[in-house]
Short mmCIF file of C-alpha atoms and ligand atoms in Angstrom, two decimals:
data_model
loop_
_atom_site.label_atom_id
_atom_site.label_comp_id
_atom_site.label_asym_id
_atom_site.label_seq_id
_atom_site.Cartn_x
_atom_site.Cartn_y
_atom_site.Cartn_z
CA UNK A 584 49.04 -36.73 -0.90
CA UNK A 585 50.05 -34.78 -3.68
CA UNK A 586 51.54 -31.35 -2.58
CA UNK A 587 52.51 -28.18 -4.27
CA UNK A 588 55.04 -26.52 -2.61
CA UNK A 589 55.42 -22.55 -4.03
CA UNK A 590 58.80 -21.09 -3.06
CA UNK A 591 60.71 -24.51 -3.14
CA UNK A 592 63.90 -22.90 -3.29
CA UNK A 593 63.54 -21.13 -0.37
CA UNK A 594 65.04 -21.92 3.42
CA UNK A 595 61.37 -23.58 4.86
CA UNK A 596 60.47 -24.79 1.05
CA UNK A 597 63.61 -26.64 0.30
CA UNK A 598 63.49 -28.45 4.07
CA UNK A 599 60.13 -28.83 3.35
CA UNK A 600 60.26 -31.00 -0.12
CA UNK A 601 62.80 -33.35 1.61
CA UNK A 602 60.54 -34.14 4.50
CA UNK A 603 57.43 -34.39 2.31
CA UNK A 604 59.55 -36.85 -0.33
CA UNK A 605 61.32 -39.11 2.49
CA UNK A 606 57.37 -39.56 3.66
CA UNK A 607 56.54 -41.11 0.38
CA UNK A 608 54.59 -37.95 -0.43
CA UNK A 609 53.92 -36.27 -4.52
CA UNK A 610 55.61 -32.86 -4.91
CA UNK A 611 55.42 -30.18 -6.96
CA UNK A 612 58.08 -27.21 -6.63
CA UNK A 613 57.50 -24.01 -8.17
CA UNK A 614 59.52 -21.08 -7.73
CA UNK A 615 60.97 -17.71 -9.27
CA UNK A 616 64.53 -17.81 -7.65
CA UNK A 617 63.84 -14.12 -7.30
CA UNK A 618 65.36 -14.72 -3.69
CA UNK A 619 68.78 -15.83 -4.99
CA UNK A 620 68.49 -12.63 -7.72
CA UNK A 621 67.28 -10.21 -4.29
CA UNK A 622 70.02 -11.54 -2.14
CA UNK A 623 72.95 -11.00 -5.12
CA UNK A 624 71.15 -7.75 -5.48
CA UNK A 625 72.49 -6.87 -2.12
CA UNK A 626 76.33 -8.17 -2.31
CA UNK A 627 75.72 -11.53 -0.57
CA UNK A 628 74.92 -15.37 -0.83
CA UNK A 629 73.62 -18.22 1.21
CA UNK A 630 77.12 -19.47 3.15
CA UNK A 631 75.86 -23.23 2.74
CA UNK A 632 76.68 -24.75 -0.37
CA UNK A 633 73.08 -25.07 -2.30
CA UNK A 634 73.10 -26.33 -6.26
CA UNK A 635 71.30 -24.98 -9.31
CA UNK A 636 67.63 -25.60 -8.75
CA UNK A 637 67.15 -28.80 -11.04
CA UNK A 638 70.61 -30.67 -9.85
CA UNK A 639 69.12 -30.05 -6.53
CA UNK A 640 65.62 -31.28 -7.50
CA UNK A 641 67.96 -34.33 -8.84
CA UNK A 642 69.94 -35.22 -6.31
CA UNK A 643 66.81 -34.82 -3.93
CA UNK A 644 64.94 -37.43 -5.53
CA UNK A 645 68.48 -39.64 -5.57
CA UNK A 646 68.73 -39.50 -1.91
CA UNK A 647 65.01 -39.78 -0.63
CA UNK A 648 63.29 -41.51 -3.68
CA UNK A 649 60.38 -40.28 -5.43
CA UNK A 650 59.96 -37.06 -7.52
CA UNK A 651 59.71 -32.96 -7.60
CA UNK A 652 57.46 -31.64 -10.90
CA UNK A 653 59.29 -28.88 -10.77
CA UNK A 654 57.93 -25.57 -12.71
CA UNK A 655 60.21 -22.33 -12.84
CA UNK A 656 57.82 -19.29 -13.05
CA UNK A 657 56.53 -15.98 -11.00
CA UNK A 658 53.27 -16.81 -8.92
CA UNK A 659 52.31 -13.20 -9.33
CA UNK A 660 51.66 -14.23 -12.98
CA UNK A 661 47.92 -15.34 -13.12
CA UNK A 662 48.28 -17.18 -16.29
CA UNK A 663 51.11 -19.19 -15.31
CA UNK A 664 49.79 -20.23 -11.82
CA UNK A 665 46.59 -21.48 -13.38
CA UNK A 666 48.73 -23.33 -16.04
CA UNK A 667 50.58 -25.32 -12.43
CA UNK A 668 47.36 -25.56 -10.47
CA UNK A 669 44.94 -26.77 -13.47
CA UNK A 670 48.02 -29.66 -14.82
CA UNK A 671 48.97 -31.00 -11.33
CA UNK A 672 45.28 -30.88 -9.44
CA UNK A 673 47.54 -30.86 -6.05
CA UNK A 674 45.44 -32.05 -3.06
CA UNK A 675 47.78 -29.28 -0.64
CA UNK A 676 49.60 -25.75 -1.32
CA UNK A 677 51.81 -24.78 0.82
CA UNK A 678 52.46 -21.14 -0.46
CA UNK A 679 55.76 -19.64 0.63
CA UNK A 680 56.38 -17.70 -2.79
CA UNK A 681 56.45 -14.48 -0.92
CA UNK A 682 59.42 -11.93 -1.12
CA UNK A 683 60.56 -12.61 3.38
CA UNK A 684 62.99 -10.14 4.34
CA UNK A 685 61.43 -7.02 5.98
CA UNK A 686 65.23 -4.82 5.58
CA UNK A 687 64.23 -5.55 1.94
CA UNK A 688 61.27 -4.06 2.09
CA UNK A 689 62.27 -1.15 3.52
CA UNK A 690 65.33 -0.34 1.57
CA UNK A 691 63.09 2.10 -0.44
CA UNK A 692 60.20 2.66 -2.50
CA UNK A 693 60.85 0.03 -5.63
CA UNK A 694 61.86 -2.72 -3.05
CA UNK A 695 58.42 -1.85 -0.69
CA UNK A 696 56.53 -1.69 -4.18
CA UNK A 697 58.00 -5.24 -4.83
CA UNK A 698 57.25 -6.80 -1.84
CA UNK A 699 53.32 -5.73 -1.33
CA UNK A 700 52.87 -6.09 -4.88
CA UNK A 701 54.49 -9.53 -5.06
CA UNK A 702 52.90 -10.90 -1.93
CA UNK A 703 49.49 -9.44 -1.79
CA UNK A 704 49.66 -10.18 -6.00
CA UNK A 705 50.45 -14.36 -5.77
CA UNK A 706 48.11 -14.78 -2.81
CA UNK A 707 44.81 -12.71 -4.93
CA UNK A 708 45.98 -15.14 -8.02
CA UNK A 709 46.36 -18.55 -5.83
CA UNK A 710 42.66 -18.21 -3.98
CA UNK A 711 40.75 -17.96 -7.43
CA UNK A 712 43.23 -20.55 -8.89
CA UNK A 713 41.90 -22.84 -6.31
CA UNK A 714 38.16 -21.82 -5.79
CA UNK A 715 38.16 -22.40 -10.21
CA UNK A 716 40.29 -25.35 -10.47
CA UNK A 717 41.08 -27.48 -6.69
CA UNK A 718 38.27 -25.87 -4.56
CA UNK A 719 38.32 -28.86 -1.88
CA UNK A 720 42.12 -28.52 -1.48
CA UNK A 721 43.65 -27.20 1.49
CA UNK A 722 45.81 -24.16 1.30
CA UNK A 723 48.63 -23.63 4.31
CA UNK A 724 50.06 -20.60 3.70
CA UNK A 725 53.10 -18.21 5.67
CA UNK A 726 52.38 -15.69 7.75
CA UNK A 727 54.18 -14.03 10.24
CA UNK A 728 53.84 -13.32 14.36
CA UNK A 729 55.02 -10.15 13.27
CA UNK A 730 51.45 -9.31 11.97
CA UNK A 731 50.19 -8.74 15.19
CA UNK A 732 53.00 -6.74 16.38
CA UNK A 733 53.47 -5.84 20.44
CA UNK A 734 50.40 -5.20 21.80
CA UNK A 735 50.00 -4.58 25.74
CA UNK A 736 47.74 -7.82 25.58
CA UNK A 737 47.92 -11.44 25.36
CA UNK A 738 47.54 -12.22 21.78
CA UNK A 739 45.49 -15.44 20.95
CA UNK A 740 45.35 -17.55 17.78
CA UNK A 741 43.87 -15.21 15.27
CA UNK A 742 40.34 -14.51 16.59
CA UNK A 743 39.34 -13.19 20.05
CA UNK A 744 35.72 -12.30 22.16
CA UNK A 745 35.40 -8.48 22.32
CA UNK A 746 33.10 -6.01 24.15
CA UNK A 747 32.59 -2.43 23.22
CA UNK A 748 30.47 -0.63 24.68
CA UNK A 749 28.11 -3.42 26.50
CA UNK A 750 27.99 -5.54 22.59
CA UNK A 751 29.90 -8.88 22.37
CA UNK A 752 31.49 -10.69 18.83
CA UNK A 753 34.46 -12.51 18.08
CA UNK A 754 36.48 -10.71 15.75
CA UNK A 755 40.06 -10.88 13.94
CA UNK A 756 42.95 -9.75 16.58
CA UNK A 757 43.95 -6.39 15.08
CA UNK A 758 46.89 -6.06 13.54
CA UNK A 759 50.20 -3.53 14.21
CA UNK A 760 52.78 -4.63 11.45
CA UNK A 761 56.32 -3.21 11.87
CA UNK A 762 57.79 -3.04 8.15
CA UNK A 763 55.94 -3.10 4.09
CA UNK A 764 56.62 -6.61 4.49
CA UNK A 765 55.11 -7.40 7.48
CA UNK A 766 52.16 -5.43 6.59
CA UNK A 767 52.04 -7.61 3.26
CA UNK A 768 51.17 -10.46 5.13
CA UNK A 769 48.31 -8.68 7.36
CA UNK A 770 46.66 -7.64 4.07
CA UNK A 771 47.27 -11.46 2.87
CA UNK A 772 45.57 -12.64 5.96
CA UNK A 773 42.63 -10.17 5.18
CA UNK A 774 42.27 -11.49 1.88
CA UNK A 775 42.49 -15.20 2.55
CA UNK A 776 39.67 -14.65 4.80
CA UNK A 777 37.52 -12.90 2.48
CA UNK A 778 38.24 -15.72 -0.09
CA UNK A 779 36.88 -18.36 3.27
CA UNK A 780 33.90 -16.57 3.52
CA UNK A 781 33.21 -16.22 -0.35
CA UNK A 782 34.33 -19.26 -1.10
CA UNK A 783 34.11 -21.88 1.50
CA UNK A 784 38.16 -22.09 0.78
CA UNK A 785 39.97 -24.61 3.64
CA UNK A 786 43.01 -22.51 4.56
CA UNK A 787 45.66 -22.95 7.29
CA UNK A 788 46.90 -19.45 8.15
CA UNK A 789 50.50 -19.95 10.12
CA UNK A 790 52.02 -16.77 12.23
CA UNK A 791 55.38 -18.21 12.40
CA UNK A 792 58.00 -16.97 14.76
CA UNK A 793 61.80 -16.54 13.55
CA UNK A 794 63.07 -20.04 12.07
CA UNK A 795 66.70 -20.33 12.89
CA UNK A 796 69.19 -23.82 12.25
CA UNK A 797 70.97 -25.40 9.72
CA UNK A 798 69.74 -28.89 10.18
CA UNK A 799 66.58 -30.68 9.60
CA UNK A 800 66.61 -34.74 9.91
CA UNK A 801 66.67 -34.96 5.88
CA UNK A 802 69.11 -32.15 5.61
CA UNK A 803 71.89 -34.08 8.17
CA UNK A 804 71.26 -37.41 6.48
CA UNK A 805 71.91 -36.21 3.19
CA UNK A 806 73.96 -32.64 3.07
CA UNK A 807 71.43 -31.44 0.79
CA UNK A 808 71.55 -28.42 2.58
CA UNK A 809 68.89 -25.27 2.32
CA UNK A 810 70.45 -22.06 1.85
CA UNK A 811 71.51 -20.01 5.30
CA UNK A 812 71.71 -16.25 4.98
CA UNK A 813 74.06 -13.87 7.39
CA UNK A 814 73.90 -10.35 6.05
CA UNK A 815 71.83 -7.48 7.42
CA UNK A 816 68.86 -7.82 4.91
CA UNK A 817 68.35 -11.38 4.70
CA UNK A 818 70.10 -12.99 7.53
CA UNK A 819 67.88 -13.38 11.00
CA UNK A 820 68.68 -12.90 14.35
CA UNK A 821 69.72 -15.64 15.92
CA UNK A 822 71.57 -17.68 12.76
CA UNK A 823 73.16 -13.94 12.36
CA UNK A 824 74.54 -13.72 15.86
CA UNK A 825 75.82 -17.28 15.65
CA UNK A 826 77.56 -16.23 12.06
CA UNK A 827 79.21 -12.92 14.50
CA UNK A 828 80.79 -15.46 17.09
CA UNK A 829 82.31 -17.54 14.30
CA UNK A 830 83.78 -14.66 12.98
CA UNK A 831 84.73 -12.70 16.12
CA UNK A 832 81.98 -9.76 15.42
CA UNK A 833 80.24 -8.41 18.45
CA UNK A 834 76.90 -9.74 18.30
CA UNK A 835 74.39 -6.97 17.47
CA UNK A 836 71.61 -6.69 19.75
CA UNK A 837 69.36 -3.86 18.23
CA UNK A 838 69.11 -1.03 20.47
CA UNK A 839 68.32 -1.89 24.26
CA UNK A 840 67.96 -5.73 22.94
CA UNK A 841 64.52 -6.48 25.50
CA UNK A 842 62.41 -6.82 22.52
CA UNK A 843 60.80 -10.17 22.22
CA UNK A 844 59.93 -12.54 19.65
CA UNK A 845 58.61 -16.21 19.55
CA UNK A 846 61.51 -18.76 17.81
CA UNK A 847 61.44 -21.93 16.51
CA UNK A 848 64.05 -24.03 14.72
CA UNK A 849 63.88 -25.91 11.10
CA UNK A 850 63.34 -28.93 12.25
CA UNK A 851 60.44 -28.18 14.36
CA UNK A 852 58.85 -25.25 11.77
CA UNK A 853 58.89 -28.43 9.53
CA UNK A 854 57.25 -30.22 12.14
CA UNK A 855 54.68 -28.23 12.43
CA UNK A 856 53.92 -27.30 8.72
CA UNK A 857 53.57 -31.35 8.31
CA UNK A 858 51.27 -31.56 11.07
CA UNK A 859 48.96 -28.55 9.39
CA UNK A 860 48.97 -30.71 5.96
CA UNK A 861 48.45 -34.25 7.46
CA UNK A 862 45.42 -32.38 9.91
CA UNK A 863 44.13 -29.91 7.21
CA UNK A 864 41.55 -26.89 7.69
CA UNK A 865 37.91 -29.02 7.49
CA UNK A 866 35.46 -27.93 4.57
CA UNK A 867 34.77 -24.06 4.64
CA UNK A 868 37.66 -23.86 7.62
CA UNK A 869 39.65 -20.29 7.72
CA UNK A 870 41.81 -21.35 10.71
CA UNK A 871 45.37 -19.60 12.21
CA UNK A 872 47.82 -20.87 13.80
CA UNK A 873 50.85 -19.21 16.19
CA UNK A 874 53.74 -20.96 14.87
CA UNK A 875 56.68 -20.97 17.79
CA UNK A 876 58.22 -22.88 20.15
CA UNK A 877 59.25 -20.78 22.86
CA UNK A 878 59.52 -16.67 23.29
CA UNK A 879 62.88 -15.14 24.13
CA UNK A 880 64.50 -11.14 24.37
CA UNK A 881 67.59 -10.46 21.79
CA UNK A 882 69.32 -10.40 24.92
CA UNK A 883 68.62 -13.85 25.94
CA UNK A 884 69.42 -15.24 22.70
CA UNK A 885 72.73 -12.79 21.93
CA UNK A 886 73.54 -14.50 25.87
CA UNK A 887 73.11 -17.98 24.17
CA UNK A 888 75.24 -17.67 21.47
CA UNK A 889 77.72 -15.85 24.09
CA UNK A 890 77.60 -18.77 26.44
CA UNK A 891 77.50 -21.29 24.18
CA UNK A 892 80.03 -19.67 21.60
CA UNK A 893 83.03 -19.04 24.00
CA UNK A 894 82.92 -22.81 24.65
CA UNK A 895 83.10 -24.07 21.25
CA UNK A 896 85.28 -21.70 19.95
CA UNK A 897 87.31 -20.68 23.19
CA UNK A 898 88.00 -16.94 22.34
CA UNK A 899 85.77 -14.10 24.23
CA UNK A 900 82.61 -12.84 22.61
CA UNK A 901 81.30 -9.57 22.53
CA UNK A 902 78.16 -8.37 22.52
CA UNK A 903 76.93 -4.74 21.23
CA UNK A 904 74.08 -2.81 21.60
CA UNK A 905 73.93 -0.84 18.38
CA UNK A 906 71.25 1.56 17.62
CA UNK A 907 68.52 -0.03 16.05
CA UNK A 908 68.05 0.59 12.73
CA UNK A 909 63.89 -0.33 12.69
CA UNK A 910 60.96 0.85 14.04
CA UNK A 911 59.83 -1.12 17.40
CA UNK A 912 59.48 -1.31 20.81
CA UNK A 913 62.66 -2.57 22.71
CA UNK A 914 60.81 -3.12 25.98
CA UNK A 915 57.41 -4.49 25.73
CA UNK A 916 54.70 -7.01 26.92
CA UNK A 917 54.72 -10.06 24.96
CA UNK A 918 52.55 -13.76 25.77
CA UNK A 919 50.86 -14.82 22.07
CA UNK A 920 49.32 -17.94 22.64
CA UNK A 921 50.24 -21.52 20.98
CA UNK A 922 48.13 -23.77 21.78
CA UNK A 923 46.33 -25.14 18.88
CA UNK A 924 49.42 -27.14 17.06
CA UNK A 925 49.94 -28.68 21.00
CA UNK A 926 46.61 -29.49 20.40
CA UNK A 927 47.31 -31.26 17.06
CA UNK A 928 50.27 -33.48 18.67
CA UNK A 929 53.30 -30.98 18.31
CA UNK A 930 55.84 -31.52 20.67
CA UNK A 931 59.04 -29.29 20.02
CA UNK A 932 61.81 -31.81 19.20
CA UNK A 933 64.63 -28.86 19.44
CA UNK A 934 65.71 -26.55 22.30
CA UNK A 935 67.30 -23.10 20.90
CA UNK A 936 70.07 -23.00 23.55
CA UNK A 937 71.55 -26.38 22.58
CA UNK A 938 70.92 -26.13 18.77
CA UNK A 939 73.37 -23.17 19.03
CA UNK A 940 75.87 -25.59 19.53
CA UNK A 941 74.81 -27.33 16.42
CA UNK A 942 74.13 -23.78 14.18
CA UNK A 943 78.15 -23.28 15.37
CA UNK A 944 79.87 -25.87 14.34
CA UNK A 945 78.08 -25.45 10.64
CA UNK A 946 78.78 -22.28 10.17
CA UNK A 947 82.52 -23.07 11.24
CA UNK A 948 82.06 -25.68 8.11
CA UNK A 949 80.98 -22.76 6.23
CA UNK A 950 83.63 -19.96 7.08
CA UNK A 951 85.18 -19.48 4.38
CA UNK A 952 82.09 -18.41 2.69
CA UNK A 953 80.74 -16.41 5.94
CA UNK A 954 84.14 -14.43 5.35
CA UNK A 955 82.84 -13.81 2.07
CA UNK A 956 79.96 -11.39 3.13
CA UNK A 957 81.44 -10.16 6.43
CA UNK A 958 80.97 -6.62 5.22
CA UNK A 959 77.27 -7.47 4.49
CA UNK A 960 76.75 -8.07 8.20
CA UNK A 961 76.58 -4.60 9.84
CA UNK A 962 72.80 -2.88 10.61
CA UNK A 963 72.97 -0.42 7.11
CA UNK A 964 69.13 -0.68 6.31
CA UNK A 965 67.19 2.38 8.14
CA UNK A 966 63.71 1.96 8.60
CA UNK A 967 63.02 6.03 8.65
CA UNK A 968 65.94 6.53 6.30
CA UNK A 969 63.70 3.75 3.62
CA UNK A 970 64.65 5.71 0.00
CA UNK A 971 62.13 7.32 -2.36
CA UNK A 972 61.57 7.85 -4.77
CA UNK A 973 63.59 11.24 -5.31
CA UNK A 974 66.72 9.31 -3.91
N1 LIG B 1039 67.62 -8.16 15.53
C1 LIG B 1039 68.70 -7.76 16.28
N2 LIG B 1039 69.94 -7.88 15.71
C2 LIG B 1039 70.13 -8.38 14.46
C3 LIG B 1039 69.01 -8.80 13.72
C4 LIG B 1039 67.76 -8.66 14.27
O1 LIG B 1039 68.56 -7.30 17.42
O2 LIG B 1039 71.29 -8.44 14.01
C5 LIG B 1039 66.27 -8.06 16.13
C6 LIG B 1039 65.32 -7.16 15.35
O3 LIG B 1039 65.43 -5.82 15.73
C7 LIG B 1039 63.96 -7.77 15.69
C8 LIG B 1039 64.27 -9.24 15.93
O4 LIG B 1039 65.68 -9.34 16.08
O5 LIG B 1039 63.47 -7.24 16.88
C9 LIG B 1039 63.86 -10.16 14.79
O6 LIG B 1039 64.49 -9.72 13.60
P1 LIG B 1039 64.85 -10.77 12.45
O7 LIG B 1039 65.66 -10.07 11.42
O8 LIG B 1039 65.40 -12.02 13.04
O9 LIG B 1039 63.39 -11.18 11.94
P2 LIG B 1039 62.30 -10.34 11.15
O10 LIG B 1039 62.86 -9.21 10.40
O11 LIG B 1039 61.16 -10.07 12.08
O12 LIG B 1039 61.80 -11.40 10.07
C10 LIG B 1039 62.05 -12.80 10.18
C11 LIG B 1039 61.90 -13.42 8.81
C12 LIG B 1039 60.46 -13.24 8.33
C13 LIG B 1039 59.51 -13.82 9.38
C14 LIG B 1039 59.76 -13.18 10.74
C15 LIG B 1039 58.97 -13.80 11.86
O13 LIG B 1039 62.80 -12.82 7.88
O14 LIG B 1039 60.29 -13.87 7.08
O15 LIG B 1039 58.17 -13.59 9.00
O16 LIG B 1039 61.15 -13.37 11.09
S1 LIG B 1039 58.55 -12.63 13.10
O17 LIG B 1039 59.77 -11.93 13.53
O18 LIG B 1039 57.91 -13.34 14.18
O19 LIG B 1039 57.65 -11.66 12.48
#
């Protein structure tokens, strides 16, 4: 299968093109490396070691065989993603070419701008890319669990039955985003549903969970490692709170810390993303899928890392409940359903509490460079505080 991976440089993409080359697979890599430029732009770097894109792409191909046609470029630019689509003909996209961090978004009014413009932008341009030049390939593309928010209700796979007032349908699960980027992705999921029904377009829509880890099989084998972010805008929870124990930081649990979200690691996000391409969307298929292995409270985790932490690295570790920079609920219901990749054959092949053992001893590899950004680690982005354009 030939498959063009968008946002190759990023944490999922870079896993991603190892797996997909070690499996004898045809990739493409295209990508902006506006997330290195973003994550300079705030004072900070990824703390694992990762090369220039092409000696990367190079010593990839070394190590697993095979090869990345790899195009530098901004999917946002219509002209240059129908140049990509129209040479290569890829069977699968995977589009993760999407700006990720929601602190970034809300930093102010350029960065917001950025990220709806960006995202909603290289989504609009990929659908009639594909329904002019590949319209029988299969797009899986990222979105987030954080679309649908908290909701007091169980929240299935995308669609649900509804009555109102005595009238039946099956409609999309509303949506409650909690940040411009998380919204960015609702209005991508509104638009890669139009493009189904106007096109007949097979699409995979994935509501991941938070991806935490260090490790996927291809990434211990070879040390090719994908970048691994710590600071307040760009690191997530529980590979942040991992980076605090390392460095003897109290682990910040935002606010009371019962907020709950559904996690999965690298290994098993690549898993699953495999899965969706090897058992794509059928002809005319808009289809979503609830992308986590388990669901667990900031608490919980921050009480992992505490457990697990004070073993490794035998010193006491603290946990603090500072006051939450963003806009959520910190006590709420919370059962999303995840059934349909079960369905597939998924079977998680990571559990978080003992891959914080593993996260650990990485980032001990890596402390040097965690020392680096230690000052980039404390809460400073405020969602109601988000600049305008005044400021
Ligand atoms: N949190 C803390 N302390 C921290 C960092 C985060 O308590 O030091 C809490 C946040 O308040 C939030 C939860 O942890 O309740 C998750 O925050 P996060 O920074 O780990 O993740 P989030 O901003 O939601 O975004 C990340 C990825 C994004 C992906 C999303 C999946 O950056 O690309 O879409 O996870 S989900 O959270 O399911 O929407």
């Amino acid at each position: 299968m030939k498959v063009a991976i968008l946002g190759i440089d990023g944490y999922i993409g870079w896993a991603l093109a190892l797996r997909l080359l070690r499996n004898g697979h045809e990739v493409v890599g295209v990508d902006s490396l506006y997330t290195r430029k973003r994550v300079e732009e705030v004072h900070s770097g990824s703390i694992t070691p990762i090369l220039d894109i092409n000696k990367r792409i190079d010593e990839a191909s070394k190590f697993f065989g095979g090869k990345i046609n790899y195009y530098q470029g901004d999917v946002n630019d219509p002209e240059f993603i129908y140049h990509v689509i129209g040479k290569e003909l890829p069977d699968s996209i995977v589009h993760l070419a999407e700006q990720r961090s929601a602190p970034y978004s809300m930093i102010g009014l350029r960065q917001a701008r950025e990220t709806l413009i960006q995202n909603m932008g290289g989504t609009i341009n990929l659908v009639y890319a594909m329904k002019d030049l590949v319209p029988k390939a299969h797009l899986l593309k990222l979105g987030t669990m954080g679309e649908y928010g908290t909701p007091n209700i169980d929240i299935p796979e995308g669609f649900f039955e509804i009555e109102y007032n005595g009238r039946k349908d099956t409609l999309p699960f509303p949506k409650f985003a909690g940040s411009w980027y998380h919204w960015s992705k609702v209005h991508d999921s509104n638009n890669l549903m139009f493009a189904n029904r106007l096109w007949g377009l097979r699409i995979t829509d994935v509501m991941q969970g938070v991806v935490y880890g260090t490790r996927t099989k291809e990434i211990s084998d070879s040390g090719l490692y994908t970048r691994f972010d710590i600071d307040e805008v760009w690191g997530t929870a529980l590979n942040r709170f991992c980076v605090q124990a390392v460095l003897g930081m109290p682990i910040t649990a935002y606010g009371r810390g019962d907020q709950r979200r559904g996690f999965l690691s690298l290994e098993d996000s690549i898993a699953c993303l495999m899965l969706g391409l090897e058992k794509p969307a059928g002809e005319n298929e808009y289809r979503v899928y609830n992308q986590f292995d388990e669901h667990y409270s900031i608490n919980e985790i921050a009480e992992f890392v505490k457990d697990g932490g004070e073993k490794i690295l035998n010193k006491e570790i603290e946990i603090s409940h500072v006051p939450n920079p963003r806009l959520e609920k910190e006590q709420h219901y919370y059962n999303p359903e995840h059934k349909k990749l079960r369905e597939l054959g998924y079977k998680p092949a990571r559990n978080l509490r003992e891959d914080v053992n593993d996260i650990i001893s990485d980032v001990q590899k890596f402390s040097e460079n965690a020392r680096k950004y230690r000052d980039r680690v404390a809460p400073k982005t405020i969602w109601r505080e988000s600049a305008g354009f005044l400021n």
